[in-house]
Amino acid sequence: MRKANNEDKPLVIDILTQSFESNQSVNYVVKQDGKRINRIRALMDYSFEVCKLFGEVFISDDKKACALIMYPEKKKSTLKSTMLDIKLIIQCVGVRNIKKTLNREALIKKIQPRELMTYLWFIGVKPEDQNKGFGSNMLQSIIDYSVQSNRPIYLETSTVRNLPWYKRFGFEIYNEQDLSYRLYFLKRD
C-alpha cells in the first residue's frame, strides 16, 4: 500500500465508482436520474479531494484496491472545501437532496465519538477483482497503519454481506440506524 497521488486519481475514482455503484448509502445521497453513474463519480472525486485535504488516500501496490481515510479533527471549513461542497451539490446531490444529505451527515457526526480516529470513509475493489484478497490486504494495511498511529478505526456500511468480513478483522457494530436502509456503525480499537 502506498499513498495515492494525483496521477492515481482517475483509477481511484474508477475503482470506487464501480465498487459503490449499487451501494444503498451512496445511492441515498446521489440524485437518482440518467446521470447517476456520473454523479457517483462526482462523489468519489469529491471524497478523493476531501481526503487529500483532511486525511489520506491509499492505493494498493497492485492497483486493485484503494481506501480513503479521514481524520475528523483535521476537517475544517476553507475556501477550497467550501468550493468542493458546492461542486458536490451541483454535480452529485442535487438541490432536492441537500436536506436529506445534511441530516444524514449530522446523524453520523452525532453518533461518532469525539476522539482521535482513523475514519475509513471508502474502501473499494473493482467488482471483477473482488473475493480475491485485494480488499482484505488493503484493510489489513489500513489496520496496521492505524495501529502505528495509535488510533481506532471507525466506519459505516450499508452492505450487510460485508459485516462478517469486517468482523473477521476485529470490527464490532456499535450502532445501527434506519435511513430507509440500514446503516451499521463499526469500530475497531
N, CA and C atoms as an extended XYZ file, in Angstrom:
567
Properties=species:S:1:pos:R:3:atomname:S:1:resname:S:1:resid:I:1 pbc="F F F"
N         0.842       -1.172        0.000 N   MET     1
C         0.000        0.000        0.000 CA  MET     1
C         0.890        1.239        0.000 C   MET     1
N         0.447        2.226       -0.758 N   ARG     2
C         1.169        3.498       -0.783 CA  ARG     2
C         0.159        4.633       -0.847 C   ARG     2
N         0.620        5.826       -0.544 N   LYS     3
C        -0.252        6.990       -0.664 CA  LYS     3
C        -0.482        7.275       -2.139 C   LYS     3
N        -1.737        7.513       -2.474 N   ALA     4
C        -2.081        7.831       -3.865 CA  ALA     4
C        -1.710        9.272       -4.151 C   ALA     4
N        -1.368        9.520       -5.412 N   ASN     5
C        -1.079       10.886       -5.839 CA  ASN     5
C        -2.108       11.291       -6.891 C   ASN     5
N        -1.973       12.485       -7.409 N   ASN     6
C        -2.960       12.984       -8.376 CA  ASN     6
C        -2.998       12.154       -9.657 C   ASN     6
N        -1.885       11.516      -10.020 N   GLU     7
C        -1.895       10.645      -11.202 CA  GLU     7
C        -2.731        9.395      -10.968 C   GLU     7
N        -2.892        8.993       -9.693 N   ASP     8
C        -3.713        7.825       -9.347 CA  ASP     8
C        -5.195        8.172       -9.265 C   ASP     8
N        -5.519        9.451       -9.241 N   LYS     9
C        -6.905        9.876       -9.005 CA  LYS     9
C        -7.913        9.238       -9.964 C   LYS     9
N        -7.685        9.238      -11.287 N   PRO    10
C        -8.690        8.602      -12.169 CA  PRO    10
C        -8.919        7.125      -11.848 C   PRO    10
N        -7.868        6.400      -11.502 N   LEU    11
C        -8.007        4.988      -11.166 CA  LEU    11
C        -8.765        4.820       -9.851 C   LEU    11
N        -8.440        5.634       -8.843 N   VAL    12
C        -9.133        5.566       -7.555 CA  VAL    12
C       -10.626        5.847       -7.750 C   VAL    12
N       -10.941        6.882       -8.512 N   ILE    13
C       -12.345        7.220       -8.773 CA  ILE    13
C       -13.040        6.077       -9.504 C   ILE    13
N       -12.362        5.475      -10.456 N   ASP    14
C       -12.937        4.358      -11.207 CA  ASP    14
C       -13.204        3.162      -10.297 C   ASP    14
N       -12.234        2.807       -9.463 N   ILE    15
C       -12.401        1.674       -8.537 CA  ILE    15
C       -13.582        1.928       -7.606 C   ILE    15
N       -13.630        3.121       -7.015 N   LEU    16
C       -14.695        3.417       -6.054 CA  LEU    16
C       -16.062        3.520       -6.711 C   LEU    16
N       -16.117        4.107       -7.906 N   THR    17
C       -17.394        4.213       -8.619 CA  THR    17
C       -17.957        2.832       -8.906 C   THR    17
N       -17.115        1.941       -9.400 N   GLN    18
C       -17.578        0.578       -9.688 CA  GLN    18
C       -17.931       -0.175       -8.400 C   GLN    18
N       -17.145        0.025       -7.354 N   SER    19
C       -17.378       -0.676       -6.085 CA  SER    19
C       -18.679       -0.252       -5.420 C   SER    19
N       -19.041        1.017       -5.559 N   PHE    20
C       -20.179        1.565       -4.824 CA  PHE    20
C       -21.374        1.885       -5.706 C   PHE    20
N       -21.356        1.423       -6.948 N   GLU    21
C       -22.425        1.731       -7.901 CA  GLU    21
C       -23.801        1.294       -7.397 C   GLU    21
N       -23.888        0.191       -6.690 N   SER    22
C       -25.182       -0.279       -6.197 CA  SER    22
C       -25.303       -0.146       -4.674 C   SER    22
N       -24.427        0.601       -4.047 N   ASN    23
C       -24.423        0.771       -2.599 CA  ASN    23
C       -25.602        1.639       -2.150 C   ASN    23
N       -26.364        1.160       -1.183 N   GLN    24
C       -27.549        1.874       -0.713 CA  GLN    24
C       -27.211        3.234       -0.105 C   GLN    24
N       -26.157        3.289        0.672 N   SER    25
C       -25.787        4.533        1.335 CA  SER    25
C       -25.356        5.594        0.314 C   SER    25
N       -24.589        5.196       -0.671 N   VAL    26
C       -24.173        6.110       -1.739 CA  VAL    26
C       -25.383        6.566       -2.540 C   VAL    26
N       -26.232        5.642       -2.913 N   ASN    27
C       -27.399        5.983       -3.723 CA  ASN    27
C       -28.443        6.786       -2.951 C   ASN    27
N       -28.373        6.772       -1.637 N   TYR    28
C       -29.251        7.585       -0.802 CA  TYR    28
C       -28.972        9.078       -0.999 C   TYR    28
N       -27.685        9.433       -1.160 N   VAL    29
C       -27.321       10.849       -1.298 CA  VAL    29
C       -27.198       11.299       -2.755 C   VAL    29
N       -26.980       10.366       -3.662 N   VAL    30
C       -26.791       10.706       -5.075 CA  VAL    30
C       -28.150       10.893       -5.751 C   VAL    30
N       -28.279       11.965       -6.490 N   LYS    31
C       -29.507       12.214       -7.242 CA  LYS    31
C       -29.727       11.057       -8.218 C   LYS    31
N       -30.921       10.499       -8.182 N   GLN    32
C       -31.248        9.334       -8.994 CA  GLN    32
C       -31.882        9.778      -10.316 C   GLN    32
N       -31.068        9.809      -11.349 N   ASP    33
C       -31.549       10.168      -12.680 CA  ASP    33
C       -30.658        9.492      -13.713 C   ASP    33
N       -30.781        9.874      -14.952 N   GLY    34
C       -29.999        9.275      -16.029 CA  GLY    34
C       -28.501        9.522      -15.918 C   GLY    34
N       -28.102       10.429      -15.056 N   LYS    35
C       -26.678       10.745      -14.861 CA  LYS    35
C       -26.131       10.134      -13.566 C   LYS    35
N       -26.825        9.149      -13.024 N   ARG    36
C       -26.464        8.594      -11.715 CA  ARG    36
C       -25.006        8.137      -11.633 C   ARG    36
N       -24.516        7.430      -12.630 N   ILE    37
C       -23.125        6.951      -12.591 CA  ILE    37
C       -22.158        8.128      -12.575 C   ILE    37
N       -22.411        9.139      -13.388 N   ASN    38
C       -21.561       10.339      -13.371 CA  ASN    38
C       -21.643       11.041      -12.020 C   ASN    38
N       -22.805       10.991      -11.398 N   ARG    39
C       -22.974       11.608      -10.082 CA  ARG    39
C       -22.183       10.835       -9.025 C   ARG    39
N       -22.160        9.512       -9.131 N   ILE    40
C       -21.339        8.712       -8.207 CA  ILE    40
C       -19.866        9.042       -8.425 C   ILE    40
N       -19.463        9.178       -9.685 N   ARG    41
C       -18.077        9.571       -9.980 CA  ARG    41
C       -17.757       10.922       -9.338 C   ARG    41
N       -18.716       11.859       -9.401 N   ALA    42
C       -18.518       13.176       -8.786 CA  ALA    42
C       -18.359       13.053       -7.271 C   ALA    42
N       -19.130       12.151       -6.656 N   LEU    43
C       -18.994       11.913       -5.217 CA  LEU    43
C       -17.606       11.374       -4.885 C   LEU    43
N       -17.122       10.446       -5.694 N   MET    44
C       -15.805        9.859       -5.435 CA  MET    44
C       -14.690       10.873       -5.694 C   MET    44
N       -14.877       11.741       -6.687 N   ASP    45
C       -13.922       12.827       -6.937 CA  ASP    45
C       -13.874       13.745       -5.720 C   ASP    45
N       -15.047       14.128       -5.230 N   TYR    46
C       -15.154       14.974       -4.039 CA  TYR    46
C       -14.455       14.306       -2.851 C   TYR    46
N       -14.746       13.039       -2.628 N   SER    47
C       -14.187       12.312       -1.493 CA  SER    47
C       -12.668       12.225       -1.582 C   SER    47
N       -12.156       11.993       -2.796 N   PHE    48
C       -10.705       11.962       -3.016 CA  PHE    48
C       -10.092       13.294       -2.592 C   PHE    48
N       -10.678       14.391       -3.066 N   GLU    49
C       -10.133       15.725       -2.775 CA  GLU    49
C       -10.226       16.066       -1.289 C   GLU    49
N       -11.341       15.721       -0.653 N   VAL    50
C       -11.502       15.997        0.772 CA  VAL    50
C       -10.482       15.196        1.584 C   VAL    50
N       -10.270       13.946        1.203 N   CYS    51
C        -9.291       13.126        1.920 CA  CYS    51
C        -7.859       13.603        1.677 C   CYS    51
N        -7.586       14.153        0.514 N   LYS    52
C        -6.258       14.735        0.283 CA  LYS    52
C        -6.041       15.939        1.207 C   LYS    52
N        -7.125       16.687        1.483 N   LEU    53
C        -7.033       17.856        2.361 CA  LEU    53
C        -6.972       17.476        3.841 C   LEU    53
N        -7.810       16.538        4.257 N   PHE    54
C        -8.013       16.276        5.680 CA  PHE    54
C        -7.790       14.819        6.085 C   PHE    54
N        -7.134       14.061        5.258 N   GLY    55
C        -6.880       12.653        5.560 CA  GLY    55
C        -5.844       12.112        4.612 C   GLY    55
N        -6.084       10.909        4.124 N   GLU    56
C        -5.137       10.279        3.215 CA  GLU    56
C        -5.880        9.373        2.237 C   GLU    56
N        -5.286        9.220        1.077 N   VAL    57
C        -5.808        8.316        0.056 CA  VAL    57
C        -4.731        7.273       -0.198 C   VAL    57
N        -5.128        6.018       -0.145 N   PHE    58
C        -4.179        4.925       -0.361 CA  PHE    58
C        -4.611        4.084       -1.549 C   PHE    58
N        -3.629        3.524       -2.220 N   ILE    59
C        -3.871        2.581       -3.305 CA  ILE    59
C        -2.932        1.397       -3.087 C   ILE    59
N        -3.402        0.222       -3.412 N   SER    60
C        -2.565       -0.969       -3.238 CA  SER    60
C        -1.458       -0.949       -4.290 C   SER    60
N        -0.370       -1.611       -3.975 N   ASP    61
C         0.765       -1.657       -4.901 CA  ASP    61
C         0.379       -2.274       -6.237 C   ASP    61
N        -0.584       -3.219       -6.214 N   ASP    62
C        -1.025       -3.846       -7.457 CA  ASP    62
C        -2.130       -3.053       -8.162 C   ASP    62
N        -2.532       -1.929       -7.555 N   LYS    63
C        -3.546       -1.017       -8.107 CA  LYS    63
C        -4.919       -1.685       -8.279 C   LYS    63
N        -5.214       -2.640       -7.413 N   LYS    64
C        -6.506       -3.338       -7.461 CA  LYS    64
C        -7.471       -2.834       -6.393 C   LYS    64
N        -6.963       -2.164       -5.346 N   ALA    65
C        -7.790       -1.710       -4.232 CA  ALA    65
C        -7.347       -0.317       -3.803 C   ALA    65
N        -8.278        0.395       -3.187 N   CYS    66
C        -7.949        1.720       -2.672 CA  CYS    66
C        -8.773        1.991       -1.424 C   CYS    66
N        -8.344        2.983       -0.665 N   ALA    67
C        -9.049        3.371        0.550 CA  ALA    67
C        -8.885        4.864        0.761 C   ALA    67
N        -9.971        5.491        1.222 N   LEU    68
C        -9.961        6.907        1.565 CA  LEU    68
C       -10.209        7.004        3.059 C   LEU    68
N        -9.278        7.632        3.759 N   ILE    69
C        -9.449        7.810        5.196 CA  ILE    69
C        -9.419        9.290        5.540 C   ILE    69
N       -10.167        9.600        6.588 N   MET    70
C       -10.263       10.972        7.086 CA  MET    70
C        -9.816       11.005        8.529 C   MET    70
N        -9.321       12.162        8.914 N   TYR    71
C        -9.030       12.458       10.312 CA  TYR    71
C        -9.976       13.588       10.692 C   TYR    71
N       -11.126       13.264       11.301 N   PRO    72
C       -12.159       14.277       11.546 CA  PRO    72
C       -11.667       15.515       12.282 C   PRO    72
N       -10.692       15.362       13.156 N   GLU    73
C       -10.199       16.523       13.904 CA  GLU    73
C        -9.466       17.522       12.999 C   GLU    73
N        -9.062       17.087       11.821 N   LYS    74
C        -8.363       17.975       10.883 CA  LYS    74
C        -9.321       18.714        9.944 C   LYS    74
N       -10.567       18.215        9.848 N   LYS    75
C       -11.510       18.802        8.895 CA  LYS    75
C       -11.950       20.184        9.373 C   LYS    75
N       -11.852       21.135        8.473 N   LYS    76
C       -12.279       22.498        8.778 CA  LYS    76
C       -12.787       23.140        7.498 C   LYS    76
N       -13.505       24.219        7.668 N   SER    77
C       -14.019       24.947        6.505 CA  SER    77
C       -12.932       25.859        5.956 C   SER    77
N       -12.636       25.652        4.693 N   THR    78
C       -11.696       26.511        3.979 CA  THR    78
C       -12.372       26.919        2.681 C   THR    78
N       -11.771       27.828        1.975 N   LEU    79
C       -12.331       28.219        0.682 CA  LEU    79
C       -12.401       27.002       -0.241 C   LEU    79
N       -11.325       26.215       -0.249 N   LYS    80
C       -11.294       25.040       -1.119 CA  LYS    80
C       -12.367       24.026       -0.722 C   LYS    80
N       -12.514       23.750        0.578 N   SER    81
C       -13.522       22.763        0.999 CA  SER    81
C       -14.938       23.264        0.717 C   SER    81
N       -15.164       24.557        0.840 N   THR    82
C       -16.475       25.129        0.517 CA  THR    82
C       -16.758       25.003       -0.972 C   THR    82
N       -15.771       25.251       -1.798 N   MET    83
C       -15.939       25.114       -3.250 CA  MET    83
C       -16.211       23.647       -3.616 C   MET    83
N       -15.538       22.730       -2.945 N   LEU    84
C       -15.788       21.302       -3.181 CA  LEU    84
C       -17.219       20.937       -2.790 C   LEU    84
N       -17.705       21.480       -1.670 N   ASP    85
C       -19.080       21.208       -1.234 CA  ASP    85
C       -20.091       21.714       -2.266 C   ASP    85
N       -19.872       22.908       -2.775 N   ILE    86
C       -20.776       23.482       -3.777 CA  ILE    86
C       -20.773       22.629       -5.045 C   ILE    86
N       -19.586       22.236       -5.470 N   LYS    87
C       -19.462       21.375       -6.653 CA  LYS    87
C       -20.185       20.043       -6.441 C   LYS    87
N       -20.082       19.487       -5.227 N   LEU    88
C       -20.762       18.229       -4.904 CA  LEU    88
C       -22.281       18.383       -5.023 C   LEU    88
N       -22.807       19.476       -4.510 N   ILE    89
C       -24.255       19.716       -4.586 CA  ILE    89
C       -24.701       19.779       -6.039 C   ILE    89
N       -23.955       20.504       -6.845 N   ILE    90
C       -24.329       20.692       -8.252 CA  ILE    90
C       -24.185       19.401       -9.050 C   ILE    90
N       -23.067       18.708       -8.883 N   GLN    91
C       -22.766       17.550       -9.724 CA  GLN    91
C       -23.297       16.219       -9.209 C   GLN    91
N       -23.636       16.153       -7.932 N   CYS    92
C       -23.960       14.848       -7.355 CA  CYS    92
C       -25.288       14.818       -6.610 C   CYS    92
N       -25.413       15.619       -5.597 N   VAL    93
C       -26.534       15.528       -4.673 CA  VAL    93
C       -27.824       16.104       -5.257 C   VAL    93
N       -27.720       17.274       -5.859 N   GLY    94
C       -28.914       17.960       -6.350 CA  GLY    94
C       -29.565       18.757       -5.232 C   GLY    94
N       -30.239       19.812       -5.582 N   VAL    95
C       -30.836       20.725       -4.595 CA  VAL    95
C       -31.867       20.009       -3.723 C   VAL    95
N       -32.668       19.153       -4.312 N   ARG    96
C       -33.730       18.465       -3.555 CA  ARG    96
C       -33.204       17.501       -2.498 C   ARG    96
N       -31.983       17.017       -2.663 N   ASN    97
C       -31.418       16.057       -1.712 CA  ASN    97
C       -30.533       16.707       -0.652 C   ASN    97
N       -30.375       18.018       -0.683 N   ILE    98
C       -29.460       18.678        0.259 CA  ILE    98
C       -29.866       18.410        1.701 C   ILE    98
N       -31.132       18.638        2.030 N   LYS    99
C       -31.581       18.481        3.423 CA  LYS    99
C       -31.376       17.045        3.895 C   LYS    99
N       -31.786       16.081        3.077 N   LYS   100
C       -31.633       14.667        3.425 CA  LYS   100
C       -30.157       14.317        3.646 C   LYS   100
N       -29.297       14.817        2.775 N   THR   101
C       -27.863       14.541        2.874 CA  THR   101
C       -27.258       15.190        4.119 C   THR   101
N       -27.610       16.442        4.377 N   LEU   102
C       -27.094       17.130        5.568 CA  LEU   102
C       -27.579       16.450        6.850 C   LEU   102
N       -28.839       16.011        6.862 N   ASN   103
C       -29.358       15.303        8.039 CA  ASN   103
C       -28.613       13.997        8.272 C   ASN   103
N       -28.301       13.296        7.197 N   ARG   104
C       -27.549       12.038        7.309 CA  ARG   104
C       -26.160       12.299        7.879 C   ARG   104
N       -25.487       13.323        7.359 N   GLU   105
C       -24.147       13.643        7.840 CA  GLU   105
C       -24.171       14.102        9.300 C   GLU   105
N       -25.195       14.867        9.693 N   ALA   106
C       -25.326       15.311       11.085 CA  ALA   106
C       -25.545       14.115       12.012 C   ALA   106
N       -26.344       13.143       11.567 N   LEU   107
C       -26.580       11.938       12.357 CA  LEU   107
C       -25.277       11.167       12.569 C   LEU   107
N       -24.520       10.988       11.501 N   ILE   108
C       -23.239       10.275       11.599 CA  ILE   108
C       -22.308       11.005       12.570 C   ILE   108
N       -22.223       12.308       12.425 N   LYS   109
C       -21.343       13.105       13.290 CA  LYS   109
C       -21.777       13.004       14.755 C   LYS   109
N       -23.082       12.980       14.992 N   LYS   110
C       -23.616       12.881       16.354 CA  LYS   110
C       -23.274       11.531       16.984 C   LYS   110
N       -23.328       10.470       16.193 N   ILE   111
C       -23.093        9.116       16.701 CA  ILE   111
C       -21.604        8.834       16.894 C   ILE   111
N       -20.769        9.341       15.998 N   GLN   112
C       -19.331        9.091       16.121 CA  GLN   112
C       -18.785        9.728       17.394 C   GLN   112
N       -17.949        9.003       18.119 N   PRO   113
C       -17.369        9.586       19.334 CA  PRO   113
C       -16.386       10.704       18.989 C   PRO   113
N       -16.167       11.553       19.958 N   ARG   114
C       -15.225       12.668       19.791 CA  ARG   114
C       -13.855       12.212       20.303 C   ARG   114
N       -13.143       11.492       19.480 N   GLU   115
C       -11.802       11.038       19.833 CA  GLU   115
C       -10.965       11.011       18.562 C   GLU   115
N        -9.667       11.014       18.721 N   LEU   116
C        -8.808       10.875       17.554 CA  LEU   116
C        -9.082        9.513       16.943 C   LEU   116
N        -9.278        9.501       15.629 N   MET   117
C        -9.624        8.245       14.959 CA  MET   117
C        -9.138        8.255       13.525 C   MET   117
N        -9.091        7.071       12.970 N   THR   118
C        -8.975        6.883       11.537 CA  THR   118
C       -10.381        6.570       11.062 C   THR   118
N       -10.948        7.459       10.251 N   TYR   119
C       -12.289        7.234        9.726 CA  TYR   119
C       -12.145        6.676        8.323 C   TYR   119
N       -12.488        5.406        8.170 N   LEU   120
C       -12.403        4.736        6.872 CA  LEU   120
C       -13.664        5.080        6.090 C   LEU   120
N       -13.555        6.086        5.241 N   TRP   121
C       -14.706        6.605        4.509 CA  TRP   121
C       -15.092        5.652        3.382 C   TRP   121
N       -14.108        5.244        2.594 N   PHE   122
C       -14.356        4.307        1.498 CA  PHE   122
C       -13.188        3.337        1.388 C   PHE   122
N       -13.520        2.085        1.118 N   ILE   123
C       -12.526        1.090        0.727 CA  ILE   123
C       -13.169        0.325       -0.420 C   ILE   123
N       -12.426        0.137       -1.510 N   GLY   124
C       -13.040       -0.486       -2.667 CA  GLY   124
C       -12.093       -1.316       -3.507 C   GLY   124
N       -12.699       -2.259       -4.196 N   VAL   125
C       -12.040       -3.123       -5.163 CA  VAL   125
C       -13.006       -3.246       -6.331 C   VAL   125
N       -12.512       -3.167       -7.551 N   LYS   126
C       -13.396       -3.335       -8.711 CA  LYS   126
C       -14.124       -4.671       -8.607 C   LYS   126
N       -15.376       -4.717       -9.043 N   PRO   127
C       -16.155       -5.966       -8.921 CA  PRO   127
C       -15.444       -7.204       -9.480 C   PRO   127
N       -14.760       -7.081      -10.614 N   GLU   128
C       -14.102       -8.265      -11.201 CA  GLU   128
C       -12.895       -8.733      -10.385 C   GLU   128
N       -12.404       -7.892       -9.477 N   ASP   129
C       -11.262       -8.263       -8.642 CA  ASP   129
C       -11.655       -8.580       -7.203 C   ASP   129
N       -12.952       -8.555       -6.896 N   GLN   130
C       -13.407       -8.834       -5.541 CA  GLN   130
C       -13.315      -10.327       -5.244 C   GLN   130
N       -13.263      -10.629       -3.955 N   ASN   131
C       -13.172      -12.005       -3.444 CA  ASN   131
C       -11.877      -12.706       -3.852 C   ASN   131
N       -10.829      -11.914       -4.057 N   LYS   132
C        -9.518      -12.465       -4.405 CA  LYS   132
C        -8.444      -12.036       -3.403 C   LYS   132
N        -8.861      -11.390       -2.314 N   GLY   133
C        -7.922      -10.994       -1.269 CA  GLY   133
C        -7.407       -9.568       -1.367 C   GLY   133
N        -7.724       -8.846       -2.447 N   PHE   134
C        -7.206       -7.480       -2.601 CA  PHE   134
C        -7.774       -6.539       -1.534 C   PHE   134
N        -9.072       -6.656       -1.270 N   GLY   135
C        -9.696       -5.821       -0.241 CA  GLY   135
C        -9.199       -6.178        1.145 C   GLY   135
N        -9.036       -7.469        1.409 N   SER   136
C        -8.520       -7.912        2.711 CA  SER   136
C        -7.111       -7.401        2.947 C   SER   136
N        -6.270       -7.467        1.915 N   ASN   137
C        -4.907       -6.939        2.050 CA  ASN   137
C        -4.924       -5.440        2.320 C   ASN   137
N        -5.808       -4.712        1.626 N   MET   138
C        -5.894       -3.268        1.836 CA  MET   138
C        -6.386       -2.964        3.252 C   MET   138
N        -7.433       -3.662        3.688 N   LEU   139
C        -7.957       -3.422        5.028 CA  LEU   139
C        -6.907       -3.735        6.087 C   LEU   139
N        -6.183       -4.814        5.929 N   GLN   140
C        -5.130       -5.142        6.898 CA  GLN   140
C        -4.054       -4.065        6.913 C   GLN   140
N        -3.710       -3.541        5.751 N   SER   141
C        -2.721       -2.448        5.692 CA  SER   141
C        -3.234       -1.205        6.403 C   SER   141
N        -4.526       -0.897        6.243 N   ILE   142
C        -5.120        0.254        6.933 CA  ILE   142
C        -5.099        0.015        8.443 C   ILE   142
N        -5.419       -1.203        8.863 N   ILE   143
C        -5.378       -1.546       10.289 CA  ILE   143
C        -3.960       -1.369       10.830 C   ILE   143
N        -2.970       -1.917       10.129 N   ASP   144
C        -1.576       -1.791       10.563 CA  ASP   144
C        -1.160       -0.328       10.651 C   ASP   144
N        -1.543        0.455        9.661 N   TYR   145
C        -1.216        1.886        9.625 CA  TYR   145
C        -1.867        2.608       10.808 C   TYR   145
N        -3.111        2.255       11.092 N   SER   146
C        -3.842        2.886       12.184 CA  SER   146
C        -3.264        2.490       13.546 C   SER   146
N        -2.847        1.233       13.673 N   VAL   147
C        -2.223        0.780       14.918 CA  VAL   147
C        -0.939        1.564       15.174 C   VAL   147
N        -0.137        1.784       14.130 N   GLN   148
C         1.095        2.574       14.271 CA  GLN   148
C         0.790        3.993       14.726 C   GLN   148
N        -0.365        4.516       14.299 N   SER   149
C        -0.779        5.874       14.673 CA  SER   149
C        -1.522        5.892       16.002 C   SER   149
N        -1.742        4.701       16.590 N   ASN   150
C        -2.455        4.566       17.856 CA  ASN   150
C        -3.859        5.174       17.791 C   ASN   150
N        -4.570        4.866       16.695 N   ARG   151
C        -5.930        5.374       16.501 CA  ARG   151
C        -6.888        4.214       16.251 C   ARG   151
N        -8.076        4.263       16.852 N   PRO   152
C        -9.096        3.290       16.472 CA  PRO   152
C        -9.620        3.620       15.078 C   PRO   152
N       -10.227        2.645       14.439 N   ILE   153
C       -10.806        2.850       13.106 CA  ILE   153
C       -12.328        2.815       13.237 C   ILE   153
N       -12.967        3.786       12.613 N   TYR   154
C       -14.425        3.849       12.559 CA  TYR   154
C       -14.858        3.843       11.100 C   TYR   154
N       -16.032        3.277       10.843 N   LEU   155
C       -16.604        3.285        9.502 CA  LEU   155
C       -18.094        3.010        9.600 C   LEU   155
N       -18.794        3.247        8.499 N   GLU   156
C       -20.183        2.832        8.365 CA  GLU   156
C       -20.290        1.983        7.105 C   GLU   156
N       -21.262        1.066        7.140 N   THR   157
C       -21.575        0.294        5.944 CA  THR   157
C       -23.071        0.022        5.892 C   THR   157
N       -23.576       -0.017        4.681 N   SER   158
C       -24.966       -0.415        4.467 CA  SER   158
C       -25.016       -1.779        3.774 C   SER   158
N       -23.863       -2.367        3.542 N   THR   159
C       -23.768       -3.638        2.839 CA  THR   159
C       -23.690       -4.773        3.856 C   THR   159
N       -24.828       -5.415        4.079 N   VAL   160
C       -24.939       -6.454        5.105 CA  VAL   160
C       -23.941       -7.585        4.858 C   VAL   160
N       -23.719       -7.948        3.604 N   ARG   161
C       -22.805       -9.066        3.323 CA  ARG   161
C       -21.355       -8.753        3.707 C   ARG   161
N       -21.024       -7.465        3.921 N   ASN   162
C       -19.669       -7.104        4.341 CA  ASN   162
C       -19.476       -7.183        5.855 C   ASN   162
N       -20.561       -7.297        6.626 N   LEU   163
C       -20.429       -7.316        8.088 CA  LEU   163
C       -19.556       -8.468        8.590 C   LEU   163
N       -19.735       -9.714        8.117 N   PRO   164
C       -18.845      -10.791        8.588 CA  PRO   164
C       -17.380      -10.531        8.221 C   PRO   164
N       -17.151       -9.920        7.067 N   TRP   165
C       -15.783       -9.598        6.636 CA  TRP   165
C       -15.152       -8.615        7.616 C   TRP   165
N       -15.860       -7.559        7.939 N   TYR   166
C       -15.324       -6.584        8.905 CA  TYR   166
C       -15.120       -7.235       10.272 C   TYR   166
N       -16.053       -8.077       10.686 N   LYS   167
C       -15.932       -8.746       11.992 CA  LYS   167
C       -14.699       -9.631       12.043 C   LYS   167
N       -14.365      -10.267       10.899 N   ARG   168
C       -13.151      -11.093       10.826 CA  ARG   168
C       -11.899      -10.278       11.129 C   ARG   168
N       -11.954       -8.993       10.842 N   PHE   169
C       -10.805       -8.108       11.080 CA  PHE   169
C       -10.896       -7.376       12.420 C   PHE   169
N       -11.822       -7.795       13.267 N   GLY   170
C       -11.906       -7.246       14.612 CA  GLY   170
C       -12.838       -6.051       14.785 C   GLY   170
N       -13.640       -5.741       13.777 N   PHE   171
C       -14.596       -4.636       13.905 CA  PHE   171
C       -15.840       -5.126       14.633 C   PHE   171
N       -16.433       -4.221       15.403 N   GLU   172
C       -17.675       -4.506       16.116 CA  GLU   172
C       -18.692       -3.430       15.782 C   GLU   172
N       -19.947       -3.829       15.672 N   ILE   173
C       -21.030       -2.866       15.454 CA  ILE   173
C       -21.292       -2.161       16.781 C   ILE   173
N       -21.278       -0.830       16.762 N   TYR   174
C       -21.584       -0.090       17.987 CA  TYR   174
C       -22.871        0.724       17.867 C   TYR   174
N       -23.461        0.783       16.669 N   ASN   175
C       -24.730        1.474       16.487 CA  ASN   175
C       -25.325        1.045       15.153 C   ASN   175
N       -26.642        1.172       15.036 N   GLU   176
C       -27.359        0.934       13.785 CA  GLU   176
C       -28.427        2.007       13.654 C   GLU   176
N       -28.662        2.455       12.427 N   GLN   177
C       -29.686        3.461       12.172 CA  GLN   177
C       -30.475        3.066       10.939 C   GLN   177
N       -31.750        3.456       10.931 N   ASP   178
C       -32.615        3.196        9.786 CA  ASP   178
C       -32.832        4.506        9.039 C   ASP   178
N       -32.330        4.564        7.809 N   LEU   179
C       -32.445        5.764        6.974 CA  LEU   179
C       -33.144        5.423        5.660 C   LEU   179
N       -34.125        4.584        5.702 N   SER   180
C       -34.773        3.941        4.549 CA  SER   180
C       -33.914        2.768        4.072 C   SER   180
N       -32.803        2.576        4.657 N   TYR   181
C       -31.913        1.420        4.547 CA  TYR   181
C       -31.221        1.326        5.900 C   TYR   181
N       -30.624        0.206        6.196 N   ARG   182
C       -29.953        0.015        7.481 CA  ARG   182
C       -28.500        0.461        7.343 C   ARG   182
N       -28.067        1.351        8.247 N   LEU   183
C       -26.682        1.822        8.270 CA  LEU   183
C       -26.035        1.317        9.551 C   LEU   183
N       -24.939        0.556        9.395 N   TYR   184
C       -24.237       -0.041       10.509 CA  TYR   184
C       -22.981        0.772       10.801 C   TYR   184
N       -22.775        1.092       12.077 N   PHE   185
C       -21.608        1.838       12.534 CA  PHE   185
C       -20.652        0.838       13.174 C   PHE   185
N       -19.418        0.794       12.672 N   LEU   186
C       -18.443       -0.172       13.165 CA  LEU   186
C       -17.207        0.526       13.718 C   LEU   186
N       -16.566       -0.177       14.658 N   LYS   187
C       -15.370        0.345       15.293 CA  LYS   187
C       -14.381       -0.790       15.508 C   LYS   187
N       -13.108       -0.453       15.371 N   ARG   188
C       -12.041       -1.395       15.720 CA  ARG   188
C       -11.016       -0.630       16.539 C   ARG   188
N       -10.817       -1.096       17.809 N   ASP   189
C        -9.835       -0.428       18.691 CA  ASP   189
C        -8.429       -0.788       18.301 C   ASP   189
